[in-house]
Each structure stands twice: as C-alpha cells, then as structure tokens.
Amino acid sequence: PGGPEQGRFFAASAPRKRYMGEAHALSRAGHSFGWVMGNSPAESNGFGESGAHSIGSSPGSKASQRVATNHSPAKTFPTFQHPSHALLEENGFTQVSYIKFYKRCMKDRLEKGTGKSDEMNTLFRFWSYFLRSHFNGRMYEDFKRLALEDASAGYYYGTECLFRFYSYGLETKFRQVLYSDFEELTLKEYSAGQLYGLEKFWAFHYYRKDGGHIDIHPRLKELLETKFTCLEDFRRVEDMNSQ
C-alpha cells in the first residue's frame, strides 16, 4: 500500500490445435504458452538493443553475405502497432495475442521459406527480448529450434538473436541449463568459422556484474585468455576475414 503498483505476470496455457496449411514447424504452435501481464518490464536499452555489448546484423543474413561480426546495432522498433510491439506494451501481452502472432509468423515462414520471412525475424527479436525477464521453457525451445533450423540453411539472424538473449538474459538471471546451451552453441558456431556467438560469450563474462564464479568450458576459456582477450581482437579478425 502506498507504493507503485507492480506488474503481475501469469502463465496461461492454450488449447492444442493445428493451423490451416501448417507444416511441421507450425504444428508445434498448440504447445506454445501465452501470458497475461500487468506491466511490461523496463530495460535501459529497449527492445532494439543498443547497449555496450550489443552488435547486430540485418535480418536474413546469408552465410555468403555474413562476416564474423557486425558493427551495426540491431534495429529498434518504430511506434507503429506491429503485433510484436503491441505485445510488449503495458497490459498488452495476452494468451490470444501471442498465439495469433506466433501462428502468423509460422505461416509467413512456411510461405516464404526458411530464413526469408521478415515476420519470423520479428518473432526472433521478440523472443530475444521477452524471455530475458519472463523466461518460459516452451518459448525458449521454439526459439532455439527455429533459429538453428535457419542457421542450418545458412541464415543466421535467428541465432544472432539467440546469442543476444543468452548474453543479456544470463546477466538478468543466471540459469545453468541456458549457460550450457550458450557454451555448446558458441563452440559449434566457432568450429564453423563464425565469431558472433563467441563475441557475445566474451561480452557476457566481461560485462556481468555479479562477479560469482562460473566454470567455463576449457576450449572457450583458452580462446578468451589467448586469442580473444578484448573487443578489438574480434574487430581485428573481422578485418582480416573481410580482406
């Protein structure tokens, strides 16, 4: 009493059903959760990330077009009422609106092809932001599965959003399971010749504020202690790769 009203957040499961014309990726829509939220969380750098260790790239980036890292910040959302924007507004996140938005994105992905859907990229951005403060296992599994499917076809925007989720989200609340996934996917991407995940892994350890001990995978620890000790090391390798 007397203080500011705090937003409340409740899980709300949805009935399982299929969407007209859906393929395998869309068949999981009935498993997804919706939420009812009183007040959306505040974050200093907003939905479009612009923090010190946020480096994004354009949606739909193909392997042949992508360098190890990118200096351009992720695009911020304008004020128009796109579903993803409305979901993050105060009192805007509901079970029905999320499931409708999810199905819309899955339908667009199915029609346009893996890695070519702007709506899917919007959903990736939404998940990257939303799950940091309001983690849900089913949303996360959808996020990871679809991002990796895109990456296997040479489109990396989904995994870039996933790596940003790990880097920022684990600062908000550390979860060992997510950290293990972060390490595994970082190693996988590095072995494939990509540096984006490793840069976000470096940034997490460099910027995190809790200072508690975290066991680091030996190979990643070696890379951070010898080859990539600062942000400039990533820039140097990026410049070499672009020549």
mmCIF file of C-alpha atoms in Angstrom:
data_model
loop_
_atom_site.group_PDB
_atom_site.id
_atom_site.type_symbol
_atom_site.label_atom_id
_atom_site.label_comp_id
_atom_site.label_asym_id
_atom_site.label_seq_id
_atom_site.Cartn_x
_atom_site.Cartn_y
_atom_site.Cartn_z
ATOM 1 C CA PRO A 1 0.000 0.000 0.000
ATOM 2 C CA GLY A 2 1.213 3.478 -0.806
ATOM 3 C CA GLY A 3 3.908 2.299 -3.276
ATOM 4 C CA PRO A 4 3.799 1.961 -7.049
ATOM 5 C CA GLU A 5 1.694 -0.879 -8.370
ATOM 6 C CA GLN A 6 3.834 -3.774 -9.570
ATOM 7 C CA GLY A 7 3.077 -5.570 -12.819
ATOM 8 C CA ARG A 8 1.938 -9.165 -12.362
ATOM 9 C CA PHE A 9 2.718 -11.951 -14.780
ATOM 10 C CA PHE A 10 0.812 -15.208 -15.139
ATOM 11 C CA ALA A 11 1.256 -18.235 -17.378
ATOM 12 C CA ALA A 12 -1.790 -19.214 -19.414
ATOM 13 C CA SER A 13 -1.711 -22.430 -21.417
ATOM 14 C CA ALA A 14 -3.518 -22.640 -24.737
ATOM 15 C CA PRO A 15 -5.598 -25.480 -26.211
ATOM 16 C CA ARG A 16 -3.714 -27.649 -28.650
ATOM 17 C CA LYS A 17 -4.863 -27.236 -32.239
ATOM 18 C CA ARG A 18 -3.455 -27.085 -35.740
ATOM 19 C CA TYR A 19 -3.399 -24.108 -38.028
ATOM 20 C CA MET A 20 -4.750 -24.320 -41.592
ATOM 21 C CA GLY A 21 -1.988 -25.091 -44.081
ATOM 22 C CA GLU A 22 0.700 -25.535 -41.457
ATOM 23 C CA ALA A 23 3.773 -27.722 -41.912
ATOM 24 C CA HIS A 24 5.925 -29.381 -39.269
ATOM 25 C CA ALA A 25 7.279 -26.106 -37.881
ATOM 26 C CA LEU A 26 3.779 -24.778 -37.361
ATOM 27 C CA SER A 27 2.415 -27.970 -35.841
ATOM 28 C CA ARG A 28 4.023 -27.038 -32.510
ATOM 29 C CA ALA A 29 2.027 -23.822 -32.208
ATOM 30 C CA GLY A 30 -0.506 -25.515 -29.944
ATOM 31 C CA HIS A 31 2.279 -26.261 -27.447
ATOM 32 C CA SER A 32 3.171 -22.599 -27.031
ATOM 33 C CA PHE A 33 2.256 -20.598 -23.974
ATOM 34 C CA GLY A 34 0.536 -17.274 -23.800
ATOM 35 C CA TRP A 35 0.802 -14.845 -20.906
ATOM 36 C CA VAL A 36 -1.299 -12.293 -19.140
ATOM 37 C CA MET A 37 0.805 -9.379 -17.960
ATOM 38 C CA GLY A 38 0.014 -6.248 -15.961
ATOM 39 C CA ASN A 39 3.077 -4.139 -16.699
ATOM 40 C CA SER A 40 5.816 -4.897 -19.193
ATOM 41 C CA PRO A 41 9.373 -4.860 -17.798
ATOM 42 C CA ALA A 42 11.596 -1.860 -18.266
ATOM 43 C CA GLU A 43 15.030 -2.273 -19.773
ATOM 44 C CA SER A 44 17.513 0.531 -20.236
ATOM 45 C CA ASN A 45 18.407 -0.308 -23.795
ATOM 46 C CA GLY A 46 14.867 -1.070 -25.007
ATOM 47 C CA PHE A 47 13.559 -3.639 -27.446
ATOM 48 C CA GLY A 48 16.093 -2.704 -30.087
ATOM 49 C CA GLU A 49 19.365 -3.319 -28.287
ATOM 50 C CA SER A 50 21.924 -0.564 -28.204
ATOM 51 C CA GLY A 51 23.966 -1.487 -25.147
ATOM 52 C CA ALA A 52 27.733 -1.553 -24.965
ATOM 53 C CA HIS A 53 27.957 -5.178 -25.967
ATOM 54 C CA SER A 54 25.135 -5.358 -28.475
ATOM 55 C CA ILE A 55 26.197 -5.839 -32.066
ATOM 56 C CA GLY A 56 23.537 -6.950 -34.522
ATOM 57 C CA SER A 57 23.126 -7.604 -38.203
ATOM 58 C CA SER A 58 20.418 -7.302 -40.772
ATOM 59 C CA PRO A 59 17.619 -9.885 -40.882
ATOM 60 C CA GLY A 60 18.007 -12.776 -43.289
ATOM 61 C CA SER A 61 21.786 -12.558 -43.487
ATOM 62 C CA LYS A 62 23.063 -15.454 -45.599
ATOM 63 C CA ALA A 63 26.334 -17.245 -44.935
ATOM 64 C CA SER A 64 27.889 -15.842 -48.102
ATOM 65 C CA GLN A 65 26.998 -12.302 -47.025
ATOM 66 C CA ARG A 66 27.913 -12.573 -43.362
ATOM 67 C CA VAL A 67 31.242 -11.705 -41.767
ATOM 68 C CA ALA A 68 32.232 -12.878 -38.322
ATOM 69 C CA THR A 69 30.685 -9.891 -36.525
ATOM 70 C CA ASN A 70 28.837 -6.729 -37.476
ATOM 71 C CA HIS A 71 29.160 -3.195 -36.092
ATOM 72 C CA SER A 72 25.591 -2.140 -36.878
ATOM 73 C CA PRO A 73 23.232 -2.101 -33.880
ATOM 74 C CA ALA A 74 20.046 -4.114 -34.105
ATOM 75 C CA LYS A 75 17.151 -2.103 -35.496
ATOM 76 C CA THR A 76 14.784 -0.542 -32.985
ATOM 77 C CA PHE A 77 11.047 -0.841 -33.346
ATOM 78 C CA PRO A 78 9.143 2.187 -34.660
ATOM 79 C CA THR A 79 5.934 3.266 -32.976
ATOM 80 C CA PHE A 80 3.515 1.589 -35.394
ATOM 81 C CA GLN A 81 1.322 -1.130 -33.959
ATOM 82 C CA HIS A 82 3.039 -4.255 -35.183
ATOM 83 C CA PRO A 83 1.833 -7.219 -33.100
ATOM 84 C CA SER A 84 5.248 -7.722 -31.504
ATOM 85 C CA HIS A 85 5.328 -4.079 -30.428
ATOM 86 C CA ALA A 86 1.827 -4.212 -29.007
ATOM 87 C CA LEU A 87 2.641 -7.386 -27.055
ATOM 88 C CA LEU A 88 5.330 -5.536 -25.121
ATOM 89 C CA GLU A 89 3.174 -2.571 -24.207
ATOM 90 C CA GLU A 90 1.598 -2.213 -20.783
ATOM 91 C CA ASN A 91 -1.252 -4.717 -20.443
ATOM 92 C CA GLY A 92 -0.590 -5.823 -23.996
ATOM 93 C CA PHE A 93 0.614 -9.403 -23.561
ATOM 94 C CA THR A 94 -2.227 -11.911 -23.586
ATOM 95 C CA GLN A 95 -2.583 -15.576 -24.419
ATOM 96 C CA VAL A 96 -4.675 -14.956 -27.521
ATOM 97 C CA SER A 97 -2.496 -12.208 -28.990
ATOM 98 C CA TYR A 98 0.721 -14.201 -28.593
ATOM 99 C CA ILE A 99 -0.638 -17.371 -30.179
ATOM 100 C CA LYS A 100 -2.125 -15.364 -33.042
ATOM 101 C CA PHE A 101 1.203 -13.610 -33.603
ATOM 102 C CA TYR A 102 3.117 -16.908 -33.389
ATOM 103 C CA LYS A 103 0.904 -18.573 -35.988
ATOM 104 C CA ARG A 104 1.139 -15.559 -38.259
ATOM 105 C CA CYS A 105 4.942 -15.791 -38.179
ATOM 106 C CA MET A 106 4.959 -19.546 -38.747
ATOM 107 C CA LYS A 107 2.616 -19.172 -41.717
ATOM 108 C CA ASP A 108 4.828 -16.460 -43.235
ATOM 109 C CA ARG A 109 7.928 -18.625 -42.707
ATOM 110 C CA LEU A 110 6.232 -21.575 -44.376
ATOM 111 C CA GLU A 111 5.162 -19.484 -47.365
ATOM 112 C CA LYS A 112 8.419 -17.584 -47.913
ATOM 113 C CA GLY A 113 10.916 -20.246 -46.901
ATOM 114 C CA THR A 114 13.466 -20.750 -44.149
ATOM 115 C CA GLY A 115 15.410 -17.588 -43.371
ATOM 116 C CA LYS A 116 13.353 -15.398 -45.724
ATOM 117 C CA SER A 117 10.467 -14.323 -43.511
ATOM 118 C CA ASP A 118 10.517 -10.808 -42.058
ATOM 119 C CA GLU A 119 7.748 -11.818 -39.680
ATOM 120 C CA MET A 120 9.886 -14.689 -38.393
ATOM 121 C CA ASN A 121 12.770 -12.304 -37.807
ATOM 122 C CA THR A 122 10.411 -10.109 -35.819
ATOM 123 C CA LEU A 123 9.469 -13.117 -33.699
ATOM 124 C CA PHE A 124 13.161 -13.883 -33.135
ATOM 125 C CA ARG A 125 13.690 -10.319 -31.898
ATOM 126 C CA PHE A 126 10.632 -10.541 -29.689
ATOM 127 C CA TRP A 127 11.786 -13.789 -28.079
ATOM 128 C CA SER A 128 15.281 -12.399 -27.566
ATOM 129 C CA TYR A 129 13.894 -9.501 -25.572
ATOM 130 C CA PHE A 130 10.894 -11.032 -23.821
ATOM 131 C CA LEU A 131 12.485 -14.215 -22.492
ATOM 132 C CA ARG A 132 15.228 -12.353 -20.644
ATOM 133 C CA SER A 133 12.830 -11.197 -17.949
ATOM 134 C CA HIS A 134 9.979 -13.684 -18.398
ATOM 135 C CA PHE A 135 11.576 -16.998 -19.219
ATOM 136 C CA ASN A 136 9.382 -19.845 -20.425
ATOM 137 C CA GLY A 137 10.790 -23.195 -21.426
ATOM 138 C CA ARG A 138 8.425 -23.857 -24.310
ATOM 139 C CA MET A 139 9.017 -20.460 -25.885
ATOM 140 C CA TYR A 140 12.756 -20.949 -25.487
ATOM 141 C CA GLU A 141 12.731 -24.394 -27.109
ATOM 142 C CA ASP A 142 10.782 -22.983 -30.077
ATOM 143 C CA PHE A 143 13.233 -20.085 -30.269
ATOM 144 C CA LYS A 144 16.302 -22.322 -30.247
ATOM 145 C CA ARG A 145 14.864 -24.942 -32.605
ATOM 146 C CA LEU A 146 13.779 -22.455 -35.272
ATOM 147 C CA ALA A 147 16.948 -20.379 -35.009
ATOM 148 C CA LEU A 148 19.079 -23.486 -35.530
ATOM 149 C CA GLU A 149 16.919 -24.599 -38.450
ATOM 150 C CA ASP A 150 17.537 -21.228 -40.119
ATOM 151 C CA ALA A 151 21.266 -21.434 -39.365
ATOM 152 C CA SER A 152 21.494 -24.886 -40.925
ATOM 153 C CA ALA A 153 20.176 -23.317 -44.137
ATOM 154 C CA GLY A 154 22.748 -20.518 -43.940
ATOM 155 C CA TYR A 155 20.580 -17.800 -42.363
ATOM 156 C CA TYR A 156 21.955 -16.568 -39.037
ATOM 157 C CA TYR A 157 19.652 -13.818 -37.841
ATOM 158 C CA GLY A 158 17.782 -16.186 -35.520
ATOM 159 C CA THR A 159 20.971 -17.451 -33.864
ATOM 160 C CA GLU A 160 22.237 -13.876 -33.522
ATOM 161 C CA CYS A 161 19.053 -13.049 -31.596
ATOM 162 C CA LEU A 162 19.544 -16.237 -29.579
ATOM 163 C CA PHE A 163 23.110 -15.273 -28.673
ATOM 164 C CA ARG A 164 21.937 -11.798 -27.625
ATOM 165 C CA PHE A 165 19.302 -13.461 -25.450
ATOM 166 C CA TYR A 166 21.979 -15.570 -23.760
ATOM 167 C CA SER A 167 24.369 -12.662 -23.247
ATOM 168 C CA TYR A 168 21.794 -10.261 -21.806
ATOM 169 C CA GLY A 169 19.416 -12.795 -20.268
ATOM 170 C CA LEU A 170 22.061 -14.596 -18.234
ATOM 171 C CA GLU A 171 23.068 -11.235 -16.787
ATOM 172 C CA THR A 172 19.472 -10.740 -15.668
ATOM 173 C CA LYS A 173 19.197 -14.217 -14.166
ATOM 174 C CA PHE A 174 21.799 -16.944 -14.410
ATOM 175 C CA ARG A 175 20.475 -20.377 -15.356
ATOM 176 C CA GLN A 176 22.981 -23.189 -15.680
ATOM 177 C CA VAL A 177 20.992 -25.014 -18.356
ATOM 178 C CA LEU A 178 20.919 -21.910 -20.551
ATOM 179 C CA TYR A 179 24.584 -21.235 -19.921
ATOM 180 C CA SER A 180 25.432 -24.786 -21.013
ATOM 181 C CA ASP A 181 23.439 -24.236 -24.210
ATOM 182 C CA PHE A 182 25.274 -20.929 -24.685
ATOM 183 C CA GLU A 183 28.639 -22.683 -24.471
ATOM 184 C CA GLU A 184 27.586 -25.541 -26.740
ATOM 185 C CA LEU A 185 26.233 -23.279 -29.487
ATOM 186 C CA THR A 186 29.192 -20.904 -29.211
ATOM 187 C CA LEU A 187 31.613 -23.777 -29.747
ATOM 188 C CA LYS A 188 29.531 -25.109 -32.627
ATOM 189 C CA GLU A 189 29.465 -21.737 -34.376
ATOM 190 C CA TYR A 190 33.162 -21.097 -33.770
ATOM 191 C CA SER A 191 34.009 -24.517 -35.240
ATOM 192 C CA ALA A 192 32.021 -23.487 -38.330
ATOM 193 C CA GLY A 193 34.151 -20.362 -38.706
ATOM 194 C CA GLN A 194 31.749 -17.822 -37.185
ATOM 195 C CA LEU A 195 32.607 -15.442 -34.343
ATOM 196 C CA TYR A 196 29.293 -13.844 -33.414
ATOM 197 C CA GLY A 197 28.479 -16.306 -30.637
ATOM 198 C CA LEU A 198 31.987 -16.146 -29.194
ATOM 199 C CA GLU A 199 31.830 -12.355 -29.117
ATOM 200 C CA LYS A 200 28.549 -12.481 -27.197
ATOM 201 C CA PHE A 201 30.065 -15.100 -24.871
ATOM 202 C CA TRP A 202 33.064 -12.823 -24.245
ATOM 203 C CA ALA A 203 30.704 -9.884 -23.657
ATOM 204 C CA PHE A 204 28.667 -11.804 -21.091
ATOM 205 C CA HIS A 205 31.721 -12.595 -18.996
ATOM 206 C CA TYR A 206 33.195 -9.118 -19.443
ATOM 207 C CA TYR A 207 30.070 -7.115 -18.562
ATOM 208 C CA ARG A 208 28.298 -9.274 -15.989
ATOM 209 C CA LYS A 209 28.041 -7.599 -12.600
ATOM 210 C CA ASP A 210 27.524 -10.418 -10.080
ATOM 211 C CA GLY A 211 31.192 -11.460 -10.034
ATOM 212 C CA GLY A 212 30.390 -15.018 -8.948
ATOM 213 C CA HIS A 213 32.470 -17.924 -10.177
ATOM 214 C CA ILE A 214 31.301 -19.666 -13.341
ATOM 215 C CA ASP A 215 33.042 -22.722 -14.735
ATOM 216 C CA ILE A 216 33.963 -22.063 -18.365
ATOM 217 C CA HIS A 217 34.432 -24.779 -20.949
ATOM 218 C CA PRO A 218 38.211 -25.371 -21.295
ATOM 219 C CA ARG A 219 38.264 -24.607 -25.027
ATOM 220 C CA LEU A 220 36.304 -21.371 -24.609
ATOM 221 C CA LYS A 221 38.453 -20.364 -21.658
ATOM 222 C CA GLU A 222 41.568 -20.897 -23.756
ATOM 223 C CA LEU A 223 40.177 -18.733 -26.574
ATOM 224 C CA LEU A 224 39.229 -15.899 -24.209
ATOM 225 C CA GLU A 225 42.578 -15.961 -22.430
ATOM 226 C CA THR A 226 44.802 -16.170 -25.505
ATOM 227 C CA LYS A 227 43.203 -15.154 -28.793
ATOM 228 C CA PHE A 228 40.192 -13.001 -27.888
ATOM 229 C CA THR A 229 41.016 -11.013 -24.770
ATOM 230 C CA CYS A 230 39.234 -7.780 -25.768
ATOM 231 C CA LEU A 231 36.703 -6.475 -28.250
ATOM 232 C CA GLU A 232 39.455 -5.181 -30.518
ATOM 233 C CA ASP A 233 40.623 -8.757 -31.089
ATOM 234 C CA PHE A 234 37.264 -9.550 -32.675
ATOM 235 C CA ARG A 235 37.482 -6.421 -34.837
ATOM 236 C CA ARG A 236 40.965 -7.407 -35.949
ATOM 237 C CA VAL A 237 39.872 -10.875 -37.021
ATOM 238 C CA GLU A 238 36.806 -9.423 -38.714
ATOM 239 C CA ASP A 239 39.014 -7.070 -40.724
ATOM 240 C CA MET A 240 41.305 -9.940 -41.703
ATOM 241 C CA ASN A 241 38.353 -12.064 -42.832
ATOM 242 C CA SER A 242 36.936 -9.234 -44.923
ATOM 243 C CA GLN A 243 40.123 -8.769 -46.931
#
